[in-house]
Coordinates of C-alpha atoms and ligand atoms in Angstrom, one line a residue:
X1 CA 13.6 15.2 -5.2
X2 CA 13.6 14.5 -8.9
X3 CA 11.3 11.5 -9.7
X4 CA 13.1 8.4 -10.9
X5 CA 12.8 7.5 -14.5
X6 CA 14.0 4.9 -17.0
X7 CA 17.1 6.8 -18.1
X8 CA 18.3 7.3 -14.5
X9 CA 18.0 3.6 -13.7
X10 CA 19.5 2.5 -17.0
X11 CA 22.6 4.7 -16.5
X12 CA 22.9 3.3 -12.9
X13 CA 23.0 -0.2 -14.5
X14 CA 25.6 0.7 -17.1
X15 CA 27.8 2.3 -14.4
X16 CA 27.6 -0.8 -12.3
X17 CA 27.8 -3.6 -14.9
X18 CA 29.5 -1.9 -17.8
X19 CA 26.9 -3.0 -20.4
X20 CA 23.3 -2.5 -21.3
X21 CA 20.3 -3.8 -19.2
X22 CA 17.8 -6.0 -21.0
X23 CA 14.8 -4.9 -19.0
X24 CA 13.7 -2.0 -16.8
X25 CA 10.7 -2.7 -14.5
X26 CA 8.9 -0.5 -12.1
X27 CA 6.3 -1.2 -9.4
X28 CA 4.6 1.6 -7.7
X29 CA 3.8 2.5 -4.1
X30 CA 0.2 3.3 -3.2
X31 CA -2.1 5.6 -1.3
X32 CA -5.5 4.3 -0.1
X33 CA -8.4 6.7 -0.7
X34 CA -10.7 4.8 1.6
X35 CA -11.2 1.3 2.9
X36 CA -8.7 1.1 5.8
X37 CA -8.2 -2.1 7.8
X38 CA -10.9 -3.8 5.7
X39 CA -8.7 -6.0 3.4
X40 CA -8.0 -8.7 6.1
X41 CA -11.8 -8.7 6.8
X42 CA -12.5 -9.8 3.3
X43 CA -13.9 -6.3 2.6
X44 CA -13.4 -3.5 0.1
X45 CA -10.6 -1.0 -0.5
X46 CA -10.1 1.9 -2.9
X47 CA -6.4 2.6 -3.4
X48 CA -4.4 4.1 -6.3
X49 CA -0.9 3.3 -7.5
X50 CA 1.2 6.4 -7.3
X51 CA 4.0 8.0 -9.3
X52 CA 6.6 6.9 -6.8
X53 CA 8.0 3.4 -7.4
X54 CA 10.7 0.8 -7.0
X55 CA 12.7 0.4 -10.2
X56 CA 15.0 -2.5 -11.3
X57 CA 17.2 -2.6 -14.4
X58 CA 18.4 -6.1 -15.1
X59 CA 19.8 -8.7 -17.4
X60 CA 19.7 -12.4 -17.3
X61 CA 22.6 -14.5 -16.0
X62 CA 23.5 -17.9 -17.3
X63 CA 23.5 -19.4 -13.7
X64 CA 21.0 -19.4 -10.9
X65 CA 22.4 -16.4 -9.0
X66 CA 20.7 -13.2 -8.3
X67 CA 23.0 -10.2 -7.8
X68 CA 21.5 -6.9 -7.0
X69 CA 23.0 -3.5 -6.2
X70 CA 20.8 -1.2 -4.1
X71 CA 21.5 2.4 -5.1
X72 CA 19.7 3.8 -2.1
X73 CA 21.6 1.6 0.4
X74 CA 24.8 1.6 -1.6
X75 CA 25.0 -2.1 -1.0
X76 CA 25.5 -5.3 -3.0
X77 CA 23.3 -8.3 -2.3
X78 CA 23.4 -11.7 -3.8
X79 CA 21.8 -15.2 -3.4
X80 CA 21.5 -18.5 -5.1
X81 CA 18.1 -19.5 -6.3
X82 CA 18.8 -23.1 -5.4
X83 CA 19.7 -22.3 -1.8
X84 CA 17.5 -19.6 -0.4
X85 CA 18.3 -18.8 3.2
X86 CA 16.3 -16.3 5.3
X87 CA 18.6 -13.8 6.9
X88 CA 15.7 -12.1 8.7
X89 CA 16.3 -8.5 7.8
X90 CA 17.3 -6.0 5.2
X91 CA 16.1 -5.0 1.7
X92 CA 17.4 -8.2 0.0
X93 CA 15.0 -10.4 2.0
X94 CA 12.1 -8.9 0.0
X95 CA 13.7 -9.9 -3.2
X96 CA 14.7 -13.3 -1.9
X97 CA 11.3 -13.9 -0.3
X98 CA 9.6 -13.1 -3.6
X99 CA 11.9 -15.7 -5.3
X100 CA 11.0 -18.2 -2.6
X101 CA 7.3 -17.6 -3.0
X102 CA 7.4 -17.8 -6.8
X103 CA 9.5 -21.0 -6.7
X104 CA 7.1 -22.5 -4.1
X105 CA 4.2 -22.0 -6.5
X106 CA 6.1 -24.2 -9.0
X107 CA 7.6 -21.4 -11.2
X108 CA 11.1 -22.0 -12.6
X109 CA 13.2 -18.9 -12.2
X110 CA 16.4 -17.7 -13.9
X111 CA 19.3 -15.8 -12.4
X112 CA 19.8 -12.2 -13.1
X113 CA 21.9 -9.2 -12.1
X114 CA 20.5 -5.7 -11.7
X115 CA 20.4 -2.4 -9.9
X116 CA 17.5 -1.4 -7.7
X117 CA 16.4 2.1 -6.7
X118 CA 13.2 3.5 -5.3
X119 CA 11.5 6.8 -4.5
X120 CA 8.7 5.5 -2.3
X121 CA 9.5 6.9 1.1
X122 CA 10.2 4.1 3.6
X123 CA 7.9 3.4 6.5
X124 CA 5.5 6.2 5.5
X125 CA 2.6 3.9 4.9
X126 CA 2.9 4.2 1.1
X127 CA 3.8 0.5 0.7
X128 CA 7.4 0.6 -0.2
X129 CA 7.7 -3.1 0.7
X130 CA 4.9 -4.2 -1.5
X131 CA 6.4 -2.1 -4.3
X132 CA 9.8 -3.9 -3.8
X133 CA 8.1 -7.3 -3.8
X134 CA 6.1 -6.6 -7.0
X135 CA 9.2 -5.0 -8.7
X136 CA 11.1 -8.2 -7.8
X137 CA 8.3 -10.4 -9.1
X138 CA 8.1 -8.4 -12.3
X139 CA 11.9 -8.8 -12.7
X140 CA 11.8 -12.5 -12.0
X141 CA 9.0 -13.1 -14.6
X142 CA 10.9 -10.9 -17.2
X143 CA 14.2 -12.8 -16.7
X144 CA 12.6 -16.2 -16.9
X145 CA 10.2 -15.1 -19.7
X146 CA 7.2 -16.1 -17.7
X147 CA 3.7 -14.5 -18.3
X148 CA 2.7 -11.7 -15.9
X149 CA -0.7 -12.0 -14.3
X150 CA -1.2 -9.3 -11.6
X151 CA -3.6 -11.1 -9.3
X152 CA -1.7 -14.4 -8.7
X153 CA 1.6 -12.4 -8.6
X154 CA 0.1 -10.1 -5.9
X155 CA -0.9 -13.2 -3.9
X156 CA 2.6 -14.5 -4.2
X157 CA 4.0 -11.1 -3.1
X158 CA 1.7 -11.2 -0.1
X159 CA 2.9 -14.7 0.8
X160 CA 6.5 -13.5 0.7
X161 CA 5.6 -10.7 3.1
X162 CA 3.6 -13.0 5.4
X163 CA 5.8 -16.0 5.4
X164 CA 9.4 -14.8 4.5
X165 CA 9.5 -11.3 5.8
X166 CA 7.1 -12.1 8.6
X167 CA 4.6 -9.3 8.4
X168 CA 0.9 -10.4 8.5
X169 CA -0.5 -7.9 5.9
X170 CA -3.6 -8.2 3.8
X171 CA -3.7 -8.2 0.0
X172 CA -4.4 -4.5 -0.7
X173 CA -0.8 -3.2 -1.1
X174 CA 0.5 -6.0 -3.4
X175 CA -2.6 -6.0 -5.5
X176 CA -2.7 -2.3 -6.2
X177 CA 1.1 -2.3 -6.8
X178 CA 0.5 -5.1 -9.3
X179 CA -2.7 -4.1 -10.9
X180 CA -3.1 -0.3 -10.6
X181 CA -4.5 1.7 -13.6
X182 CA -3.3 5.1 -14.7
X183 CA -5.6 8.0 -13.8
X184 CA -7.9 5.7 -11.8
X185 CA -8.4 4.3 -8.3
X186 CA -9.1 0.6 -8.0
X187 CA -12.1 -0.7 -6.1
X188 CA -10.9 -4.1 -4.9
X189 CA -13.2 -6.8 -3.4
X190 CA -10.6 -8.4 -1.1
X191 CA -12.7 -11.6 -1.0
X192 CA -13.1 -12.3 -4.7
X193 CA -10.1 -10.2 -5.7
X194 CA -12.3 -8.6 -8.4
X195 CA -11.2 -5.1 -9.3
X196 CA -12.8 -2.2 -11.0
X197 CA -11.0 0.9 -12.2
X198 CA -12.9 4.0 -11.0
X199 CA -12.2 7.5 -12.4
X200 CA -11.6 10.5 -10.2
X201 CA -14.2 13.2 -10.0
X202 CA -13.5 15.8 -12.7
X203 CA -11.3 18.7 -11.5
X204 CA -9.9 16.9 -8.4
X205 CA -6.4 15.8 -7.4
X206 CA -5.1 13.6 -4.7
X207 CA -2.6 15.0 -2.2
X208 CA -0.3 12.9 0.0
X209 CA 0.5 14.5 3.4
X210 CA 3.5 13.0 5.2
X211 CA 3.5 13.8 8.9
X212 CA 7.2 12.7 9.1
X213 CA 6.2 10.6 12.2
X214 CA 7.0 6.9 12.1
X215 CA 6.1 4.3 14.6
X216 CA 8.0 1.2 15.3
X217 CA 5.3 -0.8 17.0
X218 CA 2.9 -1.0 14.1
X219 CA 3.3 -4.7 13.7
X220 CA 2.1 -5.7 17.1
X221 CA -0.8 -3.2 17.1
X222 CA -1.7 -4.4 13.6
X223 CA -1.8 -8.0 14.7
X224 CA -3.8 -7.1 17.7
X225 CA -6.4 -5.4 15.5
X226 CA -6.6 -8.4 13.3
X227 CA -7.2 -10.7 16.3
X228 CA -10.0 -8.4 17.6
X229 CA -11.7 -8.6 14.2
X230 CA -11.4 -12.4 14.1
X231 CA -12.9 -12.5 17.6
X232 CA -15.8 -10.3 16.4
X233 CA -16.4 -12.5 13.4
X234 CA -16.5 -15.6 15.7
X235 CA -19.1 -13.8 17.8
X236 CA -21.3 -13.2 14.7
X237 CA -20.5 -16.7 13.5
X238 CA -19.3 -15.5 10.1
X239 CA -16.2 -16.2 8.1
X240 CA -15.2 -12.5 8.2
X241 CA -16.7 -9.1 9.3
X242 CA -17.5 -8.5 5.6
X243 CA -20.5 -10.8 6.2
X244 CA -22.0 -8.6 8.9
X245 CA -24.5 -5.9 7.8
X246 CA -24.8 -2.6 9.7
X247 CA -28.4 -3.7 10.6
X248 CA -27.3 -6.9 12.1
X249 CA -24.5 -5.2 13.9
X250 CA -26.9 -2.6 15.4
X251 CA -29.2 -5.5 16.6
X252 CA -26.6 -7.8 18.1
X253 CA -23.4 -5.9 19.0
X254 CA -24.4 -5.3 22.6
X255 CA -23.2 -8.8 23.3
X256 CA -19.6 -7.7 22.5
X257 CA -17.2 -6.0 24.9
X258 CA -16.6 -2.3 24.3
X259 CA -13.3 -2.5 22.4
X260 CA -14.2 -5.4 20.2
X261 CA -17.6 -3.7 19.4
X262 CA -15.8 -0.5 18.3
X263 CA -13.3 -2.4 16.2
X264 CA -16.1 -4.2 14.4
X265 CA -18.1 -1.0 14.0
X266 CA -15.2 0.6 12.2
X267 CA -14.8 -2.3 9.8
X268 CA -18.5 -2.7 9.0
X269 CA -19.0 1.0 8.5
X270 CA -15.8 1.4 6.5
X271 CA -16.9 -1.4 4.1
X272 CA -20.1 0.5 3.4
X273 CA -18.3 3.8 3.0
X274 CA -15.9 2.3 0.5
X275 CA -18.6 0.9 -1.7
X276 CA -20.4 4.3 -1.4
X277 CA -17.2 6.2 -2.2
X278 CA -16.7 4.2 -5.4
X279 CA -20.2 5.0 -6.4
X280 CA -19.6 8.7 -5.6
X281 CA -16.6 8.6 -7.9
X282 CA -18.5 7.1 -10.7
X283 CA -21.0 9.9 -10.5
X284 CA -18.3 12.5 -10.2
X285 CA -19.4 13.6 -6.7
X286 CA -16.3 15.0 -5.1
X287 CA -18.2 16.5 -2.1
X288 CA -19.6 13.1 -1.1
X289 CA -16.3 11.3 -1.6
X290 CA -14.7 13.9 0.6
X291 CA -17.3 13.5 3.4
X292 CA -16.9 9.7 3.4
X293 CA -13.1 10.2 3.7
X294 CA -13.7 12.5 6.7
X295 CA -15.9 9.9 8.3
X296 CA -13.4 7.2 7.7
X297 CA -10.8 9.2 9.6
X298 CA -13.1 9.8 12.6
X299 CA -13.8 6.1 12.7
X300 CA -10.1 5.1 12.5
X301 CA -9.3 7.7 15.2
X302 CA -12.1 6.9 17.7
X303 CA -13.2 3.3 17.1
X304 CA -10.2 1.6 15.5
X305 CA -7.7 3.8 17.4
X306 CA -4.9 3.6 14.8
X307 CA -4.3 7.4 14.3
X308 CA -1.8 9.6 16.2
X309 CA -1.7 13.2 17.1
X310 CA 0.4 14.2 14.1
X311 CA -2.1 12.6 11.7
X312 CA -5.0 14.2 13.4
X313 CA -3.4 17.6 13.2
X314 CA -2.4 17.1 9.6
X315 CA -6.0 16.1 8.7
X316 CA -7.3 19.2 10.5
X317 CA -4.9 21.5 8.7
X318 CA -5.8 20.0 5.3
X319 CA -9.6 20.3 6.0
X320 CA -9.2 24.0 6.9
X321 CA -8.2 24.8 3.3
X322 CA -11.2 25.8 1.1
X323 CA -10.0 23.6 -1.7
X324 CA -10.1 20.4 0.4
X325 CA -13.1 18.0 -0.1
X326 CA -12.0 15.6 2.6
X327 CA -8.9 14.2 4.3
X328 CA -8.0 11.2 6.4
X329 CA -5.1 9.1 7.6
X330 CA -4.1 6.4 5.1
X331 CA -2.4 3.0 5.4
X332 CA -1.9 1.0 8.7
X333 CA -1.7 4.2 10.8
X334 CA 0.2 5.2 14.0
X335 CA 2.2 7.7 11.9
X336 CA 3.1 8.1 8.2
X337 CA 0.7 9.8 5.8
X338 CA -2.7 11.3 5.4
X339 CA -4.5 11.6 2.0
X340 CA -6.7 14.5 0.8
X341 CA -9.0 14.9 -2.1
X342 CA -8.6 18.5 -3.3
X343 CA -9.6 20.9 -6.0
X344 CA -6.9 20.5 -8.7
X345 CA -7.0 24.3 -9.4
X346 CA -6.1 25.0 -5.8
X347 CA -3.4 22.4 -5.5
X348 CA -0.3 24.6 -5.3
X349 CA -1.9 26.8 -2.6
X350 CA -3.2 23.8 -0.7
X351 CA 0.3 22.2 -0.6
X352 CA 1.9 25.4 0.6
X353 CA -0.6 26.4 3.2
X354 CA -1.2 22.9 4.7
X355 CA 2.5 22.2 5.1
X356 CA 3.0 25.6 6.7
X357 CA 0.0 25.2 9.1
X358 CA 1.2 21.7 10.1
X359 CA 4.8 22.8 10.7
X360 CA 3.6 25.8 12.7
X361 CA 1.3 23.8 14.9
X362 CA 3.6 20.8 15.5
X363 CA 7.1 22.0 15.0
X364 CA 7.6 19.0 12.8
X365 CA 8.7 18.8 9.2
X366 CA 6.2 17.7 6.6
X367 CA 6.1 16.7 2.9
X368 CA 3.0 17.5 1.1
X369 CA 2.7 16.6 -2.6
X370 CA 0.1 16.0 -5.3
X371 CA 0.4 12.5 -6.8
X372 CA -0.8 11.0 -10.0
X373 CA -2.4 7.6 -10.4
X374 CA -0.2 5.3 -12.4
X375 CA -0.2 1.8 -13.8
X376 CA 0.8 -1.2 -11.7
X377 CA 4.0 -3.2 -12.1
X378 CA 5.3 -3.1 -15.6
X379 CA 8.2 -3.4 -17.9
X380 CA 8.9 0.1 -19.2
Ligands
LIG1 C1 -1.2 -2.2 5.7 C2 -1.4 -3.6 5.2 C3 -2.6 -3.7 4.3 C4 -3.8 -3.1 5.0 C5 -3.5 -1.7 5.6 C6 -4.6 -1.1 6.4 O1 -0.9 -1.3 4.7 O2 -0.2 -4.0 4.5 O3 -2.8 -5.0 4.0 O4 -4.3 -3.9 6.0 O5 -2.3 -1.7 6.4 O6 -5.7 -0.9 5.6

């Protein structure tokens, strides 16, 4: 598929509204290099914003109405900013929920009309919903001429997802979509929300490997994992698992039941690995970064139990290629995508051979592509 760009979305707007758009905004999806299921434990994550995004072209309206046409769904949606009603499902609720969250924080919004289009695959674990929320937030701030500050906006996007859409996610997806830096990953401390842009090891590339498997029950499994982490934090009498060191875990974890102990072991180990991975990147150590990604996958598969067969096979296929430094599942899990760190020179061969091997072994279709790290939400 041809990637979306400003011209495409501008011409969609003109076709629809018969005049020029005043702004075009984009907010990217993300892939997480390492630091999985750590954000809601106040821990560390290391994602990058990718060159797949949600785009909105818009112009202000004189009233308080928001009228959006979704190119992907071929559907019109509209609502009144003074009377927001939750209709429970559909793409428009992400836009509406973001309006609700921004207004709740005291911001005065303006009406606008626009077209919306995205090329972040849905349900693949690449944060299409966070991208939509942050694109909406960027559109609302543009239309009302409000300043754009990525961190508070990410928090408002997360609030929309938690309280309007009803998904209990952490802060990673919205924050990387809001604050990503081109050509860098972002080390995020999910407690302080401090971020540091970290460069990729020279000569490496990041590949996304979509297994084409999707699982519906992610929400309940996700909430169950969160509850297990909270139980473990109570056991250690800390605010969050972020506060438990590996040493303390080794000394005291025997008092936990087997499942809770393994969940906590994943989170505590993953936090350490993520900090170490950022350090490896700063030093340009691709081999170490790759090893840490491999360990992360094993931990998510065996201790956190959020992988699936397709992801495990995809990761094995990727690792078999000589140009692969490391591979792991990425995102919440139970299907969706894996991520691999590869030798940039071998990228084309890696993509071809890994996709072939996966399809041969599973009989499933796959989509493997190299992605570029881009900026977070912006007016383009
Ligand atoms: C989903 C959530 C994130 C994070 C990841 C797992 O993407 O939205 O907040 O918890 O799962 O790392």
